[in-house]
mmCIF file of C-alpha atoms in Angstrom:
data_model
loop_
_atom_site.group_PDB
_atom_site.id
_atom_site.type_symbol
_atom_site.label_atom_id
_atom_site.label_comp_id
_atom_site.label_asym_id
_atom_site.label_seq_id
_atom_site.Cartn_x
_atom_site.Cartn_y
_atom_site.Cartn_z
ATOM 1 C CA MET J 300 -43.875 159.933 -38.794
ATOM 2 C CA SER J 301 -47.056 161.855 -37.989
ATOM 3 C CA VAL J 302 -48.838 160.372 -34.997
ATOM 4 C CA ILE J 303 -51.779 162.811 -35.189
ATOM 5 C CA THR J 304 -53.020 164.490 -38.363
ATOM 6 C CA ILE J 305 -56.151 166.627 -38.536
ATOM 7 C CA ASP J 306 -57.327 168.497 -41.614
ATOM 8 C CA ASN J 307 -59.996 171.233 -41.622
ATOM 9 C CA LEU J 308 -61.763 169.656 -38.648
ATOM 10 C CA LYS J 309 -65.165 171.116 -37.783
ATOM 11 C CA LYS J 310 -67.588 170.221 -35.027
ATOM 12 C CA GLU J 311 -71.063 171.726 -34.619
ATOM 13 C CA TYR J 312 -73.447 171.213 -31.735
ATOM 14 C CA SER J 313 -77.135 172.020 -31.586
ATOM 15 C CA SER J 314 -77.942 174.789 -29.138
ATOM 16 C CA ARG J 315 -79.498 173.779 -25.832
ATOM 17 C CA ASN J 316 -82.800 175.475 -26.585
ATOM 18 C CA PHE J 317 -83.215 173.383 -29.773
ATOM 19 C CA SER J 318 -83.200 176.451 -32.005
ATOM 20 C CA ALA J 319 -81.887 176.325 -35.543
ATOM 21 C CA LYS J 320 -78.709 178.080 -34.432
ATOM 22 C CA LYS J 321 -75.644 175.846 -34.254
ATOM 23 C CA ILE J 322 -72.677 176.138 -31.892
ATOM 24 C CA LEU J 323 -69.401 175.825 -33.779
ATOM 25 C CA ALA J 324 -66.992 174.229 -31.296
ATOM 26 C CA LEU J 325 -64.230 173.584 -33.858
ATOM 27 C CA ASP J 326 -63.864 175.695 -36.963
ATOM 28 C CA GLY J 327 -61.484 174.308 -39.598
ATOM 29 C CA VAL J 328 -58.654 173.173 -37.316
ATOM 30 C CA SER J 329 -55.604 171.612 -39.005
ATOM 31 C CA PHE J 330 -52.193 170.508 -37.705
ATOM 32 C CA GLU J 331 -49.850 167.523 -37.381
ATOM 33 C CA ILE J 332 -48.017 166.060 -34.395
ATOM 34 C CA GLY J 333 -44.901 163.992 -34.947
ATOM 35 C CA GLU J 334 -43.602 160.956 -33.109
ATOM 36 C CA GLY J 335 -41.791 161.695 -29.860
ATOM 37 C CA GLU J 336 -43.195 165.221 -29.458
ATOM 38 C CA ILE J 337 -44.734 166.832 -26.417
ATOM 39 C CA PHE J 338 -47.499 168.956 -27.918
ATOM 40 C CA GLY J 339 -49.437 171.509 -25.889
ATOM 41 C CA LEU J 340 -53.031 172.522 -26.611
ATOM 42 C CA LEU J 341 -53.838 175.954 -25.194
ATOM 43 C CA GLY J 342 -56.880 178.169 -25.124
ATOM 44 C CA PRO J 343 -59.331 179.958 -22.828
ATOM 45 C CA ASN J 344 -62.421 178.223 -21.463
ATOM 46 C CA GLY J 345 -64.812 177.403 -24.280
ATOM 47 C CA ALA J 346 -62.089 177.477 -26.941
ATOM 48 C CA GLY J 347 -62.813 173.917 -28.112
ATOM 49 C CA LYS J 348 -59.910 172.075 -26.469
ATOM 50 C CA THR J 349 -61.968 169.333 -24.810
ATOM 51 C CA THR J 350 -64.052 168.894 -27.953
ATOM 52 C CA LEU J 351 -60.886 168.372 -30.001
ATOM 53 C CA ILE J 352 -59.601 165.741 -27.586
ATOM 54 C CA LYS J 353 -62.962 163.943 -27.663
ATOM 55 C CA VAL J 354 -62.915 163.932 -31.468
ATOM 56 C CA LEU J 355 -59.383 162.505 -31.538
ATOM 57 C CA LEU J 356 -60.346 159.812 -29.038
ATOM 58 C CA GLY J 357 -63.507 158.868 -30.958
ATOM 59 C CA ILE J 358 -65.776 159.911 -28.086
ATOM 60 C CA THR J 359 -67.571 162.288 -30.425
ATOM 61 C CA PHE J 360 -67.504 162.630 -34.199
ATOM 62 C CA PRO J 361 -66.534 165.606 -36.369
ATOM 63 C CA THR J 362 -69.162 167.374 -38.436
ATOM 64 C CA SER J 363 -66.703 167.644 -41.317
ATOM 65 C CA GLY J 364 -62.993 167.397 -42.020
ATOM 66 C CA SER J 365 -60.765 164.425 -41.327
ATOM 67 C CA GLY J 366 -58.266 163.112 -38.834
ATOM 68 C CA LYS J 367 -55.864 160.231 -38.393
ATOM 69 C CA LEU J 368 -54.007 158.564 -35.549
ATOM 70 C CA PHE J 369 -50.933 156.542 -36.548
ATOM 71 C CA ASP J 370 -52.025 157.066 -40.171
ATOM 72 C CA LYS J 371 -55.332 155.291 -39.441
ATOM 73 C CA ASP J 372 -58.808 156.775 -39.452
ATOM 74 C CA LEU J 373 -60.016 158.121 -36.112
ATOM 75 C CA ASN J 374 -62.669 155.412 -36.012
ATOM 76 C CA ASP J 375 -60.118 152.592 -36.251
ATOM 77 C CA VAL J 376 -60.636 150.584 -33.061
ATOM 78 C CA LYS J 377 -57.218 148.912 -33.084
ATOM 79 C CA THR J 378 -55.418 152.219 -32.602
ATOM 80 C CA LYS J 379 -57.111 152.623 -29.214
ATOM 81 C CA THR J 380 -54.796 149.960 -27.781
ATOM 82 C CA ARG J 381 -51.877 152.330 -28.432
ATOM 83 C CA ILE J 382 -53.436 155.257 -26.530
ATOM 84 C CA GLY J 383 -53.417 156.319 -22.878
ATOM 85 C CA TYR J 384 -55.779 158.986 -21.541
ATOM 86 C CA LEU J 385 -56.016 161.072 -18.387
ATOM 87 C CA PRO J 386 -59.263 163.107 -18.489
ATOM 88 C CA GLU J 387 -59.757 166.333 -16.563
ATOM 89 C CA ASN J 388 -61.573 165.947 -13.221
ATOM 90 C CA HIS J 389 -61.286 162.188 -13.426
ATOM 91 C CA SER J 390 -62.661 159.983 -10.653
ATOM 92 C CA PHE J 391 -62.193 156.384 -9.598
ATOM 93 C CA PRO J 392 -64.301 154.203 -7.280
ATOM 94 C CA ASN J 393 -63.390 155.453 -3.805
ATOM 95 C CA TYR J 394 -63.386 151.909 -2.406
ATOM 96 C CA PHE J 395 -60.491 150.980 -4.727
ATOM 97 C CA THR J 396 -56.904 151.268 -3.600
ATOM 98 C CA GLY J 397 -54.394 152.896 -5.942
ATOM 99 C CA GLU J 398 -53.083 149.461 -6.812
ATOM 100 C CA GLN J 399 -56.586 148.210 -7.626
ATOM 101 C CA VAL J 400 -57.192 151.201 -9.922
ATOM 102 C CA LEU J 401 -54.187 150.248 -12.022
ATOM 103 C CA HIS J 402 -55.141 146.553 -11.997
ATOM 104 C CA HIS J 403 -58.649 147.445 -13.159
ATOM 105 C CA PHE J 404 -57.562 149.679 -16.046
ATOM 106 C CA GLY J 405 -54.747 147.363 -16.990
ATOM 107 C CA LYS J 406 -57.198 144.485 -17.423
ATOM 108 C CA LEU J 407 -59.584 146.719 -19.363
ATOM 109 C CA SER J 408 -56.762 147.472 -21.799
ATOM 110 C CA GLY J 409 -56.240 143.759 -22.432
ATOM 111 C CA MET J 410 -53.085 143.199 -20.378
ATOM 112 C CA SER J 411 -52.366 139.835 -18.801
ATOM 113 C CA SER J 412 -52.627 139.478 -15.021
ATOM 114 C CA GLU J 413 -48.859 139.029 -14.755
ATOM 115 C CA ASP J 414 -48.120 142.164 -16.814
ATOM 116 C CA VAL J 415 -50.671 144.162 -14.853
ATOM 117 C CA LYS J 416 -49.023 143.221 -11.584
ATOM 118 C CA LEU J 417 -45.535 144.102 -12.810
ATOM 119 C CA LYS J 418 -46.517 147.354 -14.504
ATOM 120 C CA SER J 419 -48.686 148.499 -11.598
ATOM 121 C CA ALA J 420 -45.751 148.266 -9.212
ATOM 122 C CA GLU J 421 -43.468 149.980 -11.753
ATOM 123 C CA TYR J 422 -45.746 152.932 -12.454
ATOM 124 C CA LEU J 423 -46.790 153.425 -8.846
ATOM 125 C CA ASN J 424 -43.104 153.847 -8.093
ATOM 126 C CA ILE J 425 -42.559 156.188 -11.065
ATOM 127 C CA VAL J 426 -45.332 158.593 -9.986
ATOM 128 C CA GLY J 427 -44.275 158.487 -6.330
ATOM 129 C CA MET J 428 -47.278 156.525 -5.056
ATOM 130 C CA LYS J 429 -45.616 153.267 -4.038
ATOM 131 C CA GLU J 430 -46.222 153.831 -0.327
ATOM 132 C CA TRP J 431 -49.899 154.602 -0.986
ATOM 133 C CA ALA J 432 -50.546 151.597 -3.215
ATOM 134 C CA LYS J 433 -52.823 149.816 -0.741
ATOM 135 C CA VAL J 434 -54.588 152.921 0.591
ATOM 136 C CA LYS J 435 -58.197 153.592 -0.446
ATOM 137 C CA ILE J 436 -58.772 156.282 -3.064
ATOM 138 C CA ARG J 437 -61.117 158.187 -0.733
ATOM 139 C CA LYS J 438 -58.092 159.107 1.409
ATOM 140 C CA TYR J 439 -56.154 160.596 -1.501
ATOM 141 C CA SER J 440 -55.547 164.327 -1.958
ATOM 142 C CA LYS J 441 -56.171 166.038 -5.308
ATOM 143 C CA GLY J 442 -52.482 165.839 -6.140
ATOM 144 C CA MET J 443 -52.363 162.135 -5.307
ATOM 145 C CA MET J 444 -55.368 161.537 -7.549
ATOM 146 C CA GLN J 445 -53.500 163.230 -10.387
ATOM 147 C CA ARG J 446 -50.500 160.963 -9.842
ATOM 148 C CA ILE J 447 -52.638 157.824 -9.873
ATOM 149 C CA GLY J 448 -54.426 159.137 -12.958
ATOM 150 C CA LEU J 449 -51.111 159.583 -14.730
ATOM 151 C CA ALA J 450 -50.057 156.052 -13.798
ATOM 152 C CA GLN J 451 -53.388 154.789 -15.142
ATOM 153 C CA ALA J 452 -52.760 156.565 -18.448
ATOM 154 C CA MET J 453 -49.366 154.839 -18.760
ATOM 155 C CA ILE J 454 -50.312 151.352 -17.552
ATOM 156 C CA ASN J 455 -50.690 149.780 -21.015
ATOM 157 C CA ASN J 456 -47.384 151.271 -22.250
ATOM 158 C CA PRO J 457 -49.114 153.442 -24.909
ATOM 159 C CA ASP J 458 -47.371 155.164 -27.805
ATOM 160 C CA LEU J 459 -49.650 158.217 -27.569
ATOM 161 C CA ILE J 460 -50.801 159.733 -24.271
ATOM 162 C CA PHE J 461 -53.526 162.373 -23.915
ATOM 163 C CA LEU J 462 -53.235 164.332 -20.675
ATOM 164 C CA ASP J 463 -55.934 166.832 -19.732
ATOM 165 C CA GLU J 464 -54.678 169.131 -16.942
ATOM 166 C CA PRO J 465 -52.258 166.527 -15.498
ATOM 167 C CA THR J 466 -50.750 168.865 -12.870
ATOM 168 C CA ASP J 467 -54.013 170.389 -11.632
ATOM 169 C CA GLY J 468 -53.889 170.480 -7.835
ATOM 170 C CA VAL J 469 -50.296 169.234 -7.690
ATOM 171 C CA ASP J 470 -47.722 171.103 -5.574
ATOM 172 C CA PRO J 471 -44.582 172.598 -7.204
ATOM 173 C CA ILE J 472 -42.369 169.627 -6.307
ATOM 174 C CA GLY J 473 -44.998 167.246 -7.656
ATOM 175 C CA ARG J 474 -45.248 169.240 -10.891
ATOM 176 C CA LYS J 475 -41.492 168.991 -11.338
ATOM 177 C CA GLU J 476 -41.664 165.225 -10.782
ATOM 178 C CA ILE J 477 -44.478 164.878 -13.328
ATOM 179 C CA ARG J 478 -42.483 166.932 -15.854
ATOM 180 C CA ASP J 479 -39.575 164.550 -15.358
ATOM 181 C CA VAL J 480 -41.883 161.589 -15.980
ATOM 182 C CA LEU J 481 -43.158 163.130 -19.209
ATOM 183 C CA LEU J 482 -39.650 163.953 -20.434
ATOM 184 C CA ASN J 483 -38.628 160.367 -19.738
ATOM 185 C CA LEU J 484 -41.605 159.134 -21.773
ATOM 186 C CA LYS J 485 -40.533 161.425 -24.594
ATOM 187 C CA SER J 486 -37.010 159.980 -24.479
ATOM 188 C CA GLN J 487 -38.634 156.574 -25.069
ATOM 189 C CA GLY J 488 -40.244 157.875 -28.268
ATOM 190 C CA LYS J 489 -43.714 158.382 -26.778
ATOM 191 C CA THR J 490 -45.917 161.186 -28.087
ATOM 192 C CA ILE J 491 -47.699 163.313 -25.493
ATOM 193 C CA PHE J 492 -50.713 165.524 -26.175
ATOM 194 C CA LEU J 493 -50.986 167.937 -23.267
ATOM 195 C CA ASN J 494 -53.928 170.186 -22.451
ATOM 196 C CA SER J 495 -53.111 172.611 -19.636
ATOM 197 C CA HIS J 496 -53.997 176.046 -18.256
ATOM 198 C CA LEU J 497 -50.583 176.266 -16.572
ATOM 199 C CA LEU J 498 -48.724 178.030 -19.352
ATOM 200 C CA SER J 499 -45.477 178.263 -17.390
ATOM 201 C CA GLU J 500 -45.491 174.458 -17.123
ATOM 202 C CA THR J 501 -46.335 174.105 -20.802
ATOM 203 C CA GLU J 502 -43.488 176.393 -21.794
ATOM 204 C CA LEU J 503 -41.008 174.304 -19.808
ATOM 205 C CA ILE J 504 -41.914 170.976 -21.349
ATOM 206 C CA CYS J 505 -43.596 171.305 -24.748
ATOM 207 C CA ASP J 506 -41.839 171.193 -28.107
ATOM 208 C CA ARG J 507 -44.751 172.794 -29.947
ATOM 209 C CA VAL J 508 -48.092 174.313 -29.012
ATOM 210 C CA ALA J 509 -51.378 175.150 -30.695
ATOM 211 C CA ILE J 510 -53.576 177.983 -29.423
ATOM 212 C CA LEU J 511 -57.333 177.732 -29.944
ATOM 213 C CA ASN J 512 -59.843 180.526 -29.488
ATOM 214 C CA LYS J 513 -63.560 180.222 -30.220
ATOM 215 C CA GLY J 514 -62.939 177.014 -32.153
ATOM 216 C CA LYS J 515 -60.288 178.496 -34.436
ATOM 217 C CA LEU J 516 -56.587 177.746 -34.513
ATOM 218 C CA ILE J 517 -54.951 181.166 -34.094
ATOM 219 C CA LYS J 518 -51.323 180.105 -33.600
ATOM 220 C CA GLU J 519 -49.279 176.911 -33.924
ATOM 221 C CA GLY J 520 -45.557 176.301 -33.833
ATOM 222 C CA ARG J 521 -42.451 175.662 -31.774
ATOM 223 C CA VAL J 522 -42.461 177.265 -28.331
ATOM 224 C CA GLU J 523 -39.102 178.938 -28.935
ATOM 225 C CA ASP J 524 -40.403 180.555 -32.123
ATOM 226 C CA ILE J 525 -43.666 181.731 -30.596
ATOM 227 C CA THR J 526 -41.931 183.316 -27.594
ATOM 228 C CA SER J 527 -39.096 184.971 -29.530
ATOM 229 C CA THR J 528 -39.137 188.659 -30.495
ATOM 230 C CA ASP J 529 -37.312 190.900 -32.990
ATOM 231 C CA SER J 530 -35.285 192.533 -30.221
ATOM 232 C CA TYR J 531 -31.878 191.705 -28.773
ATOM 233 C CA ALA J 532 -30.866 192.316 -25.179
ATOM 234 C CA PHE J 533 -27.434 193.818 -24.531
ATOM 235 C CA ILE J 534 -25.654 193.878 -21.200
ATOM 236 C CA THR J 535 -22.649 196.184 -21.198
ATOM 237 C CA SER J 536 -20.418 198.160 -18.866
ATOM 238 C CA GLY J 537 -18.875 201.599 -19.117
ATOM 239 C CA LEU J 538 -21.650 203.094 -21.229
ATOM 240 C CA THR J 539 -20.913 206.804 -21.829
ATOM 241 C CA ASP J 540 -23.476 209.568 -22.310
ATOM 242 C CA GLU J 541 -22.439 209.898 -25.952
ATOM 243 C CA VAL J 542 -23.024 206.208 -26.668
ATOM 244 C CA TYR J 543 -26.152 206.223 -24.533
ATOM 245 C CA ASN J 544 -27.713 208.979 -26.655
ATOM 246 C CA SER J 545 -26.577 207.428 -29.937
ATOM 247 C CA LEU J 546 -28.168 204.097 -29.028
ATOM 248 C CA MET J 547 -31.506 205.783 -28.414
ATOM 249 C CA ASN J 548 -31.449 208.164 -31.372
ATOM 250 C CA ASN J 549 -29.769 206.062 -34.070
ATOM 251 C CA TYR J 550 -30.557 202.484 -33.058
ATOM 252 C CA LYS J 551 -33.964 202.933 -31.371
ATOM 253 C CA ALA J 552 -32.716 201.338 -28.170
ATOM 254 C CA VAL J 553 -35.064 200.767 -25.259
ATOM 255 C CA ILE J 554 -33.004 201.502 -22.160
ATOM 256 C CA GLN J 555 -33.711 199.194 -19.233
ATOM 257 C CA SER J 556 -30.925 200.446 -17.001
ATOM 258 C CA ARG J 557 -27.721 202.432 -17.474
ATOM 259 C CA ASN J 558 -25.881 199.518 -19.116
ATOM 260 C CA ASN J 559 -28.749 197.217 -20.134
ATOM 261 C CA PHE J 560 -30.850 197.892 -23.228
ATOM 262 C CA LEU J 561 -32.954 196.315 -25.967
ATOM 263 C CA ILE J 562 -32.446 197.027 -29.656
ATOM 264 C CA PRO J 563 -34.752 195.902 -32.498
ATOM 265 C CA ALA J 564 -32.909 193.948 -35.198
ATOM 266 C CA ASN J 565 -34.257 191.956 -38.117
ATOM 267 C CA ASN J 566 -31.178 189.786 -38.603
ATOM 268 C CA LEU J 567 -27.712 188.991 -37.260
ATOM 269 C CA GLU J 568 -26.095 191.454 -39.656
ATOM 270 C CA GLU J 569 -27.878 194.309 -37.892
ATOM 271 C CA VAL J 570 -26.867 192.882 -34.505
ATOM 272 C CA ASN J 571 -23.215 192.795 -35.582
ATOM 273 C CA THR J 572 -23.447 196.411 -36.763
ATOM 274 C CA ILE J 573 -24.482 197.423 -33.244
ATOM 275 C CA ILE J 574 -21.709 195.295 -31.720
ATOM 276 C CA ASP J 575 -19.150 196.965 -34.032
ATOM 277 C CA PHE J 576 -20.403 200.390 -32.980
ATOM 278 C CA LEU J 577 -20.085 199.539 -29.276
ATOM 279 C CA ARG J 578 -16.598 198.140 -29.751
ATOM 280 C CA SER J 579 -15.529 201.230 -31.697
ATOM 281 C CA LYS J 580 -16.468 203.229 -28.608
ATOM 282 C CA ASN J 581 -14.540 200.839 -26.298
ATOM 283 C CA ILE J 582 -17.708 199.661 -24.575
ATOM 284 C CA MET J 583 -17.370 196.314 -22.824
ATOM 285 C CA ILE J 584 -20.072 193.859 -24.024
ATOM 286 C CA GLN J 585 -20.919 191.309 -21.382
ATOM 287 C CA SER J 586 -23.698 189.487 -23.236
ATOM 288 C CA VAL J 587 -26.029 189.645 -26.240
ATOM 289 C CA SER J 588 -29.150 187.492 -26.401
ATOM 290 C CA LYS J 589 -32.371 187.390 -28.347
ATOM 291 C CA GLU J 590 -35.165 188.786 -26.222
ATOM 292 C CA LYS J 591 -38.009 186.437 -25.406
ATOM 293 C CA ILE J 592 -41.421 186.888 -23.875
ATOM 294 C CA THR J 593 -43.194 184.291 -21.799
ATOM 295 C CA LEU J 594 -45.657 181.942 -23.417
ATOM 296 C CA GLU J 595 -48.285 183.328 -21.048
ATOM 297 C CA SER J 596 -47.695 186.896 -22.283
ATOM 298 C CA LYS J 597 -47.852 185.786 -25.912
ATOM 299 C CA PHE J 598 -51.019 183.811 -25.214
ATOM 300 C CA ILE J 599 -52.737 186.785 -23.578
ATOM 301 C CA ASN J 600 -51.731 189.118 -26.412
ATOM 302 C CA LEU J 601 -53.085 186.731 -29.041
ATOM 303 C CA ILE J 602 -56.372 186.097 -27.243
ATOM 304 C CA GLU J 603 -57.017 189.774 -26.465
ATOM 305 C CA HIS J 604 -56.209 190.695 -30.069
ATOM 306 C CA LYS J 605 -58.826 188.226 -31.305
ATOM 307 C CA LEU J 606 -61.583 189.360 -28.938
#
């Protein structure tokens, strides 16, 4: 089932100087997000990521196009009870304790006092803030604020969670713990919409990503597909000069070291041809794997190409 569907979504803003010129924040964006997915939204500053999240949440309205949450129109109020949201640079009253923050947002979401009490204790423990439950927010570090924000986004047990830079300011151990929390939510069938500048984190956790640039969707798909290449990495031993030269001249190999090389191949049949050649020359093959690039490298290449 599609949890989020957007079709040819556009959003225009008037320029700040009130001229006739419009600012196109979203330009015909379309994609779907299925149930139980962790979906990453990527893009440079000013790409339209925050605008898209605001449109999906009903904070602002699209100029044209359409969108649905849980197969309901974006303006359907009842769907909001199934959503959790952690905004970027969020803030809470600094005289609240962490526990009081969760009580406050739990009540706002319509939870009973008993459920709020139980869930607050549960989620404070999940995000590693149990010992800080009764400490005032003003004493929290940036990373602790992110943890409380994440707990706030989960307090009403939502089916869809929007997270805007959830690991900003969090140390490496904390980021790993937050990833574990998100993977656990996924295992429960929750759908997570993640906006992050930490592409290494996104690559570790997301099933699919969409890359925006200047309001346009320039790439969308599974992380493993986006980061794959048409080259295969071979690790061998006992490579002779004869085979070494043949690999470069006949198979267009890119030599990384004496026994490690990359070879372009369009399909497995071509890969097996190379393997047969190596075996015919009594070369020991230690491993063959499809070469991948990092999501960050792919992202940079796509953005620079579009500039």
